[in-house]
Each structure stands twice: as C-alpha cells, then as structure tokens.
Amino acid sequence: MTTTATLGALAPELATHRGYSRVFQPGRLTFGFIAPLESYPDSVGPTLVGHATMAQKVDEAGFSAIWLRDVPFHDPNFGDVGQVLDPLVYAGYLAAVTRKIAIGTAGIVLPLRDPLIVAKQAATIDQLLGGRFLLGLATGDRAVEYPAFGIDYDNRADRFRDALAMIRATTEQAWPVHASHFYGMLDGGLDLVPKPAAPRLPTIIIGHAGQSLDWTAQNTDGILSYIASPARIPDIIRQWRAASPANVFKPYGYGTLFDLDRDPDMPIQPGRVLRGGRNALRELWLRQQDIGVSHVGLHFKPQRRPASEVIDELGTHLLPLFPSHEPEVNKATAAGGRA
C-alpha cells in the first residue's frame, strides 16, 4: 500500500491552488469527466444538448474536474471529435456556469499553438475561474493535423518543451527575459497580462507528449495518461514514483472510456472500455487508490445509459468513498469563479 509519507507533499504554491488541490491529494483518488458530458456510442460527436446543465450537475454533485480535449478537425479515420467546441473558449464559458469544480484541458496540442497566445488564454481563464484551471498539455494523437498547420510532426517533442518554457516564463515572471528556439524572444521590455490567479498555472502532461518519464516528473505537476489495461497501472506507477522528486507529490492519473452497467454486480469486462457494475468498479478503484492512482477521468462516449443517470449513480454510491478536497481559499480569489 502507498502511504502519504512515501508520496511526499504538494508543492507549496499548489497546496492552496483551488483546482489542483481539489483534484490531487497524496493518498486519495478523485473522479472527473472527460467532456462531452453525454453518451454517444453510435456517433462521432455529441449533440451538446443541455451541456451547461450537465456541467452544473457534476459541479454540484461534488466531482473534482471536467477535462476538455483539443480536437480541431474531424478526422474520419479517428471516429471521435471530442466536445467539438474549442477547449480554451469552452473553459471560459464553463467559468460562468460552475462554482467549485476544476476545469482542465486534456490536453492542448501545444506544438500546433503559439505558446504566447496559450499563456494569455490560460491566464485569462484561470482568472475567470478564480484559480480553478489546470493546463493539460499534449502533442496530440493525430499526425494528419500537423500538415494542416504547416508544422513539422517529427520535431513535435522539441517544440513542446520549447513552448512550455515560454509559457512558464510569461506566466510566472514579471518582465521576463527568455529566448526560445522555435518561437520568439523576450528581452524584458514586455510583460504578459493578466497573470494567473494563483502563483503559477499547474501543468499536467496528457499521455506522454513525446517526453521521458524523468523529464515529465521533473518539469511538470503530474501526468494523466490513457490506459487500455488496468493491469499495467502498478508497474507504470512504480516507474513514475522512481522518476519523481523525493519529497514533492507528483500525481498520476488516467483517462478511460467508460460504460457503467445497470447491474451493480456485473464483473469488470475485458477490453479497452472500462465496463462493469458499480460494486466491481468500487473495489477496483479502492485498490488503485491504495497503489497510488490520484485521479480517474471518465469518458462517456461508449456509455449505453444516459449520462445523467450514470452521474447520479456514481454520485450516490461511489463519490462518498472518493470525495474531492475543498481547499481554504481567499474569498476574493474564489469570487472569480462566477462571472
């Protein structure tokens, strides 16, 4: 069993961060949802009917996060267009209709975007959310998008590191001096406004972004991977802990396609979709909490039941075992979460 002592503590600047500390705590597992918050097993995309009401529902129920994917195009070979809406624009909208839940990106395809614009957008969203924003970043899983943007696919990992350094410089420093390889140069004569609501934006790697576990553990605030087989998770967590700093908690979580069966006693079914009844899932997630999984993002695409019904069942029967943390925050900062 993993203990909080072996996991270390949250970095001081993140311990009171409204979004980060709600989702990630040593020794505790929390749950969020990967948008869209609806079932669409037979379609490439959602209807988005009632999407704001669904966001409010999971917020009020006490879940920890809503994650927004970055899918600029419909690729017919992929078969899923995510929540359709641009994630950074949508995050700004969700700031006005939610109160407590963290809003994260899962993740912004960073090599396809200008890092200064991402920094401006992310800091703006974090202000609107009152410090509830989590900047999840990726290199994407659709190589066909890169030629459309005129970006070299083969150097995406290098561009990712360069872009992240630019975001860090502009959001964490006043009047920064910073030279990038693929992007621009800052000579100390410009200062990005606004800055984030918290001392810095938490950055979460989605997938691997072409980086080693060592680099990710040393340079970001956690990882949210996509796992087809739960059996692999213990080995992955051991590798992640070995790469992480000794005394600083770096969370590991995963996202998964999800289908909650109506039969609460249905065993977990093999396959890339996490499918089973709530009792088997409860035991699985209690074991995963013990080995150090910090967060699970549930993706409704293959769900055969109405998403609202599934959220109610999870909220009633499982969420009390896996509550979200409620950090103490300054009232003026928290007020930013309601536009």
CSV table of C-alpha atoms in Angstrom, one decimal:
chain,number,residue,atom,x,y,z
A,1,MET,CA,0.0,0.0,0.0
A,2,THR,CA,1.2,3.5,-0.8
A,3,THR,CA,1.2,5.9,2.1
A,4,THR,CA,1.1,9.7,2.1
A,5,ALA,CA,4.5,9.7,3.7
A,6,THR,CA,6.1,7.9,0.8
A,7,LEU,CA,4.2,10.2,-1.7
A,8,GLY,CA,5.6,13.5,-0.4
A,9,ALA,CA,3.6,16.7,-0.1
A,10,LEU,CA,2.1,19.1,-2.6
A,11,ALA,CA,4.4,21.8,-3.8
A,12,PRO,CA,3.8,24.9,-1.5
A,13,GLU,CA,2.5,27.1,-4.4
A,14,LEU,CA,0.0,24.3,-5.4
A,15,ALA,CA,-1.2,23.3,-1.9
A,16,THR,CA,-3.8,26.1,-1.8
A,17,HIS,CA,-4.5,26.1,-5.6
A,18,ARG,CA,-8.3,25.7,-5.9
A,19,GLY,CA,-8.2,23.4,-8.9
A,20,TYR,CA,-5.0,21.4,-8.3
A,21,SER,CA,-5.6,20.7,-4.7
A,22,ARG,CA,-9.3,19.7,-5.4
A,23,VAL,CA,-8.2,17.1,-7.9
A,24,PHE,CA,-4.8,15.9,-6.5
A,25,GLN,CA,-4.1,14.9,-2.9
A,26,PRO,CA,-1.5,12.4,-1.7
A,27,GLY,CA,-3.1,9.0,-1.0
A,28,ARG,CA,-6.5,10.0,-2.3
A,29,LEU,CA,-8.3,9.1,-5.5
A,30,THR,CA,-10.8,11.6,-7.2
A,31,PHE,CA,-13.0,11.4,-10.2
A,32,GLY,CA,-13.7,13.7,-13.1
A,33,PHE,CA,-15.2,13.5,-16.5
A,34,ILE,CA,-13.8,14.0,-20.0
A,35,ALA,CA,-16.2,16.2,-22.0
A,36,PRO,CA,-18.7,15.9,-23.6
A,37,LEU,CA,-20.9,15.1,-20.6
A,38,GLU,CA,-23.2,12.9,-22.7
A,39,SER,CA,-23.3,9.3,-24.1
A,40,TYR,CA,-22.8,9.0,-27.8
A,41,PRO,CA,-21.8,5.4,-28.6
A,42,ASP,CA,-23.1,5.4,-32.2
A,43,SER,CA,-21.9,8.9,-33.2
A,44,VAL,CA,-18.5,10.6,-33.9
A,45,GLY,CA,-19.7,13.5,-31.8
A,46,PRO,CA,-22.2,14.8,-29.2
A,47,THR,CA,-25.4,16.7,-29.6
A,48,LEU,CA,-24.3,19.2,-26.8
A,49,VAL,CA,-28.0,19.4,-25.8
A,50,GLY,CA,-28.1,20.6,-22.2
A,51,HIS,CA,-24.3,20.7,-21.8
A,52,ALA,CA,-24.3,23.6,-19.4
A,53,THR,CA,-26.8,21.9,-17.2
A,54,MET,CA,-24.7,18.8,-17.2
A,55,ALA,CA,-21.6,20.8,-16.2
A,56,GLN,CA,-23.6,22.3,-13.3
A,57,LYS,CA,-24.8,18.8,-12.3
A,58,VAL,CA,-21.3,17.3,-11.9
A,59,ASP,CA,-20.1,20.5,-10.2
A,60,GLU,CA,-23.0,20.4,-7.6
A,61,ALA,CA,-22.6,16.6,-7.1
A,62,GLY,CA,-19.0,17.2,-5.9
A,63,PHE,CA,-16.9,15.6,-8.6
A,64,SER,CA,-13.4,17.1,-9.0
A,65,ALA,CA,-12.8,18.0,-12.6
A,66,ILE,CA,-14.1,18.4,-16.1
A,67,TRP,CA,-11.5,17.8,-18.8
A,68,LEU,CA,-11.7,19.4,-22.3
A,69,ARG,CA,-10.0,17.8,-25.3
A,70,ASP,CA,-8.3,19.7,-28.1
A,71,VAL,CA,-9.6,18.3,-31.4
A,72,PRO,CA,-9.5,20.9,-34.2
A,73,PHE,CA,-10.7,18.7,-37.0
A,74,HIS,CA,-13.0,15.8,-37.8
A,75,ASP,CA,-10.6,13.0,-38.9
A,76,PRO,CA,-12.8,10.3,-40.3
A,77,ASN,CA,-10.1,7.7,-39.5
A,78,PHE,CA,-10.3,8.5,-35.8
A,79,GLY,CA,-14.0,8.5,-35.2
A,80,ASP,CA,-14.3,10.9,-32.3
A,81,VAL,CA,-14.4,14.8,-32.4
A,82,GLY,CA,-14.4,15.3,-28.6
A,83,GLN,CA,-16.6,18.0,-27.2
A,84,VAL,CA,-16.5,19.8,-30.6
A,85,LEU,CA,-16.0,23.3,-29.0
A,86,ASP,CA,-12.6,24.8,-28.7
A,87,PRO,CA,-11.3,23.8,-25.3
A,88,LEU,CA,-9.9,27.2,-24.2
A,89,VAL,CA,-13.0,29.1,-25.4
A,90,TYR,CA,-15.2,26.5,-23.7
A,91,ALA,CA,-13.3,26.7,-20.5
A,92,GLY,CA,-14.1,30.4,-20.3
A,93,TYR,CA,-17.8,29.6,-20.8
A,94,LEU,CA,-17.7,27.0,-18.1
A,95,ALA,CA,-16.2,29.5,-15.7
A,96,ALA,CA,-19.5,31.3,-15.8
A,97,VAL,CA,-21.7,28.3,-15.1
A,98,THR,CA,-19.7,26.4,-12.4
A,99,ARG,CA,-18.6,27.2,-8.9
A,100,LYS,CA,-16.2,24.6,-7.4
A,101,ILE,CA,-15.2,22.0,-10.0
A,102,ALA,CA,-11.7,22.3,-11.6
A,103,ILE,CA,-11.7,22.8,-15.3
A,104,GLY,CA,-8.7,21.3,-17.2
A,105,THR,CA,-7.6,20.7,-20.7
A,106,ALA,CA,-6.8,17.2,-21.8
A,107,GLY,CA,-4.9,18.4,-23.5
A,108,ILE,CA,-4.0,21.4,-25.5
A,109,VAL,CA,-1.9,20.2,-28.6
A,110,LEU,CA,0.9,22.6,-27.8
A,111,PRO,CA,3.1,22.3,-30.9
A,112,LEU,CA,0.1,23.4,-33.0
A,113,ARG,CA,-0.5,26.6,-31.0
A,114,ASP,CA,1.5,29.7,-30.3
A,115,PRO,CA,2.7,29.5,-26.7
A,116,LEU,CA,2.3,33.2,-26.0
A,117,ILE,CA,-1.3,33.0,-27.1
A,118,VAL,CA,-1.8,29.9,-25.0
A,119,ALA,CA,-0.3,31.7,-22.0
A,120,LYS,CA,-2.6,34.7,-22.4
A,121,GLN,CA,-5.7,32.5,-22.8
A,122,ALA,CA,-4.8,30.2,-19.9
A,123,ALA,CA,-4.1,33.0,-17.5
A,124,THR,CA,-7.3,34.7,-18.6
A,125,ILE,CA,-9.3,31.5,-18.0
A,126,ASP,CA,-7.6,31.0,-14.6
A,127,GLN,CA,-8.7,34.5,-13.6
A,128,LEU,CA,-12.3,33.8,-14.7
A,129,LEU,CA,-12.3,30.5,-12.8
A,130,GLY,CA,-10.8,32.0,-9.6
A,131,GLY,CA,-7.8,29.7,-9.7
A,132,ARG,CA,-9.6,26.5,-10.8
A,133,PHE,CA,-7.8,26.0,-14.1
A,134,LEU,CA,-5.5,23.1,-14.9
A,135,LEU,CA,-3.4,23.4,-18.0
A,136,GLY,CA,-3.2,19.9,-19.5
A,137,LEU,CA,-0.8,19.7,-22.5
A,138,ALA,CA,-0.1,17.2,-25.2
A,139,THR,CA,1.4,16.7,-28.6
A,140,GLY,CA,-1.7,15.1,-30.0
A,141,ASP,CA,-2.5,11.7,-31.4
A,142,ARG,CA,-3.5,12.7,-34.9
A,143,ALA,CA,-0.5,13.1,-37.2
A,144,VAL,CA,-2.7,14.3,-40.0
A,145,GLU,CA,-3.3,17.6,-38.2
A,146,TYR,CA,0.3,18.7,-38.4
A,147,PRO,CA,0.5,19.4,-42.2
A,148,ALA,CA,-2.8,21.4,-42.0
A,149,PHE,CA,-1.0,23.8,-39.6
A,150,GLY,CA,2.3,23.7,-41.6
A,151,ILE,CA,4.1,22.2,-38.6
A,152,ASP,CA,6.8,19.5,-38.7
A,153,TYR,CA,5.5,16.4,-37.0
A,154,ASP,CA,8.9,15.0,-36.4
A,155,ASN,CA,10.1,17.8,-34.1
A,156,ARG,CA,6.9,18.0,-32.0
A,157,ALA,CA,8.6,16.8,-28.8
A,158,ASP,CA,11.2,19.5,-29.1
A,159,ARG,CA,8.6,22.2,-29.9
A,160,PHE,CA,6.6,21.0,-26.9
A,161,ARG,CA,9.5,21.6,-24.4
A,162,ASP,CA,10.3,25.0,-26.0
A,163,ALA,CA,6.7,26.1,-25.9
A,164,LEU,CA,6.2,25.1,-22.3
A,165,ALA,CA,9.3,27.0,-21.3
A,166,MET,CA,7.8,30.1,-23.0
A,167,ILE,CA,4.5,29.7,-21.2
A,168,ARG,CA,6.3,29.3,-17.8
A,169,ALA,CA,8.4,32.4,-18.4
A,170,THR,CA,5.5,34.7,-19.3
A,171,THR,CA,3.0,33.4,-16.7
A,172,GLU,CA,5.5,33.1,-13.7
A,173,GLN,CA,7.8,36.1,-14.2
A,174,ALA,CA,7.3,39.8,-14.5
A,175,TRP,CA,9.0,41.4,-17.5
A,176,PRO,CA,10.7,38.1,-18.5
A,177,VAL,CA,13.9,37.6,-20.4
A,178,HIS,CA,13.7,34.4,-22.4
A,179,ALA,CA,14.9,33.1,-25.7
A,180,SER,CA,13.2,30.2,-27.4
A,181,HIS,CA,14.3,28.1,-30.3
A,182,PHE,CA,11.1,27.7,-32.3
A,183,TYR,CA,9.2,30.7,-31.1
A,184,GLY,CA,10.1,34.3,-30.2
A,185,MET,CA,12.4,36.2,-27.9
A,186,LEU,CA,11.5,38.2,-24.8
A,187,ASP,CA,14.0,40.9,-23.8
A,188,GLY,CA,12.4,42.2,-20.6
A,189,GLY,CA,10.6,45.0,-22.3
A,190,LEU,CA,7.2,43.3,-22.3
A,191,ASP,CA,5.1,41.8,-19.6
A,192,LEU,CA,2.2,39.4,-20.2
A,193,VAL,CA,-1.1,40.4,-18.6
A,194,PRO,CA,-3.1,39.0,-16.9
A,195,LYS,CA,-1.0,36.7,-14.7
A,196,PRO,CA,-2.8,33.6,-13.3
A,197,ALA,CA,-4.9,33.9,-10.2
A,198,ALA,CA,-2.5,31.6,-8.3
A,199,PRO,CA,1.3,31.9,-8.2
A,200,ARG,CA,1.5,29.6,-11.2
A,201,LEU,CA,-0.5,27.5,-13.6
A,202,PRO,CA,-0.4,23.8,-12.8
A,203,THR,CA,0.8,21.9,-15.9
A,204,ILE,CA,-0.4,18.3,-16.4
A,205,ILE,CA,1.1,16.1,-19.2
A,206,ILE,CA,-1.7,14.3,-21.1
A,207,GLY,CA,-0.3,11.0,-22.4
A,208,HIS,CA,3.4,11.4,-22.7
A,209,ALA,CA,3.8,14.3,-25.1
A,210,GLY,CA,6.9,12.7,-26.6
A,211,GLN,CA,8.8,13.1,-23.3
A,212,SER,CA,10.5,10.7,-21.0
A,213,LEU,CA,9.0,10.0,-17.6
A,214,ASP,CA,12.1,11.5,-16.0
A,215,TRP,CA,11.6,14.8,-17.8
A,216,THR,CA,7.9,14.9,-17.1
A,217,ALA,CA,8.3,14.2,-13.4
A,218,GLN,CA,11.0,16.9,-13.0
A,219,ASN,CA,9.3,19.6,-15.2
A,220,THR,CA,5.6,19.3,-14.8
A,221,ASP,CA,3.0,18.9,-12.0
A,222,GLY,CA,1.6,15.5,-12.9
A,223,ILE,CA,0.5,13.1,-15.6
A,224,LEU,CA,-2.8,12.0,-16.9
A,225,SER,CA,-2.3,9.0,-19.2
A,226,TYR,CA,-4.6,6.8,-21.3
A,227,ILE,CA,-4.6,3.2,-20.1
A,228,ALA,CA,-6.2,0.4,-22.1
A,229,SER,CA,-5.5,-2.2,-19.4
A,230,PRO,CA,-5.7,-1.6,-15.6
A,231,ALA,CA,-3.2,-4.5,-15.1
A,232,ARG,CA,-0.4,-2.2,-16.3
A,233,ILE,CA,-1.0,0.5,-13.8
A,234,PRO,CA,1.1,-0.8,-10.9
A,235,ASP,CA,4.2,-1.0,-13.0
A,236,ILE,CA,3.6,2.4,-14.5
A,237,ILE,CA,3.2,4.0,-11.1
A,238,ARG,CA,6.4,2.4,-9.8
A,239,GLN,CA,8.3,3.9,-12.7
A,240,TRP,CA,6.6,7.3,-12.2
A,241,ARG,CA,7.4,7.3,-8.5
A,242,ALA,CA,11.1,6.4,-9.2
A,243,ALA,CA,11.3,9.4,-11.6
A,244,SER,CA,9.6,11.9,-9.3
A,245,PRO,CA,11.4,14.2,-6.8
A,246,ALA,CA,11.7,12.6,-3.4
A,247,ASN,CA,9.7,14.9,-1.3
A,248,VAL,CA,7.2,16.5,-3.7
A,249,PHE,CA,4.0,14.8,-4.6
A,250,LYS,CA,3.6,14.4,-8.3
A,251,PRO,CA,0.2,12.8,-9.1
A,252,TYR,CA,-0.5,10.0,-11.6
A,253,GLY,CA,-4.0,9.6,-13.1
A,254,TYR,CA,-5.6,8.2,-16.2
A,255,GLY,CA,-8.5,8.7,-18.5
A,256,THR,CA,-10.6,5.9,-19.8
A,257,LEU,CA,-13.6,5.1,-22.0
A,258,PHE,CA,-16.3,4.1,-19.6
A,259,ASP,CA,-19.6,2.2,-19.5
A,260,LEU,CA,-21.4,1.6,-16.2
A,261,ASP,CA,-23.6,-1.4,-16.4
A,262,ARG,CA,-27.1,-1.3,-14.8
A,263,ASP,CA,-26.4,-4.5,-12.9
A,264,PRO,CA,-24.4,-3.3,-9.9
A,265,ASP,CA,-22.8,-6.8,-9.5
A,266,MET,CA,-21.6,-7.1,-13.1
A,267,PRO,CA,-17.9,-8.0,-13.1
A,268,ILE,CA,-15.4,-5.8,-15.0
A,269,GLN,CA,-15.3,-6.8,-18.6
A,270,PRO,CA,-12.0,-7.2,-20.6
A,271,GLY,CA,-11.3,-4.7,-23.3
A,272,ARG,CA,-10.3,-1.1,-23.9
A,273,VAL,CA,-13.5,0.2,-22.4
A,274,LEU,CA,-13.8,0.1,-18.6
A,275,ARG,CA,-17.1,-1.6,-18.3
A,276,GLY,CA,-18.7,-3.2,-15.3
A,277,GLY,CA,-21.1,-2.6,-12.4
A,278,ARG,CA,-20.5,-0.2,-9.6
A,279,ASN,CA,-19.6,-2.8,-7.0
A,280,ALA,CA,-16.7,-4.3,-9.1
A,281,LEU,CA,-15.6,-0.8,-10.0
A,282,ARG,CA,-15.6,0.3,-6.4
A,283,GLU,CA,-13.3,-2.5,-5.5
A,284,LEU,CA,-11.0,-1.8,-8.5
A,285,TRP,CA,-10.8,1.9,-7.6
A,286,LEU,CA,-10.2,1.3,-3.9
A,287,ARG,CA,-7.2,-1.0,-4.9
A,288,GLN,CA,-6.0,1.7,-7.3
A,289,GLN,CA,-6.2,4.3,-4.6
A,290,ASP,CA,-4.0,2.1,-2.4
A,291,ILE,CA,-1.3,1.8,-5.1
A,292,GLY,CA,-1.2,5.5,-5.7
A,293,VAL,CA,-3.7,6.4,-8.5
A,294,SER,CA,-4.7,10.0,-7.8
A,295,HIS,CA,-7.4,10.7,-10.4
A,296,VAL,CA,-9.6,9.0,-13.0
A,297,GLY,CA,-11.2,10.8,-15.9
A,298,LEU,CA,-14.3,9.0,-17.2
A,299,HIS,CA,-15.2,9.4,-20.9
A,300,PHE,CA,-18.8,8.7,-21.7
A,301,LYS,CA,-18.6,8.0,-25.5
A,302,PRO,CA,-19.3,4.2,-25.3
A,303,GLN,CA,-21.8,4.6,-22.4
A,304,ARG,CA,-25.1,2.9,-23.2
A,305,ARG,CA,-27.1,4.6,-20.5
A,306,PRO,CA,-28.0,8.3,-20.2
A,307,ALA,CA,-25.0,10.2,-18.8
A,308,SER,CA,-27.2,12.0,-16.3
A,309,GLU,CA,-28.4,8.6,-14.8
A,310,VAL,CA,-24.8,7.4,-14.6
A,311,ILE,CA,-23.6,10.6,-12.8
A,312,ASP,CA,-26.4,10.2,-10.3
A,313,GLU,CA,-25.4,6.6,-9.6
A,314,LEU,CA,-21.8,7.4,-9.2
A,315,GLY,CA,-22.5,10.4,-7.0
A,316,THR,CA,-24.8,8.4,-4.7
A,317,HIS,CA,-22.8,5.2,-4.4
A,318,LEU,CA,-19.2,5.9,-5.1
A,319,LEU,CA,-18.4,9.5,-4.6
A,320,PRO,CA,-18.7,9.4,-0.8
A,321,LEU,CA,-15.7,7.0,-0.8
A,322,PHE,CA,-13.7,9.3,-3.1
A,323,PRO,CA,-14.5,12.9,-2.1
A,324,SER,CA,-12.9,15.9,-3.6
A,325,HIS,CA,-10.7,18.1,-1.4
A,326,GLU,CA,-12.1,21.6,-0.6
A,327,PRO,CA,-9.1,23.9,-0.1
A,328,GLU,CA,-9.3,27.0,2.1
A,329,VAL,CA,-9.2,30.0,-0.4
A,330,ASN,CA,-9.3,33.7,-0.2
A,331,LYS,CA,-12.9,34.8,-0.8
A,332,ALA,CA,-11.8,37.5,-3.3
A,333,THR,CA,-10.0,34.9,-5.4
A,334,ALA,CA,-12.9,32.4,-5.2
A,335,ALA,CA,-15.3,35.1,-6.5
A,336,GLY,CA,-13.5,34.9,-9.8
A,337,GLY,CA,-15.3,31.6,-10.4
A,338,ARG,CA,-18.6,33.3,-11.1
A,339,ALA,CA,-18.8,35.7,-13.9
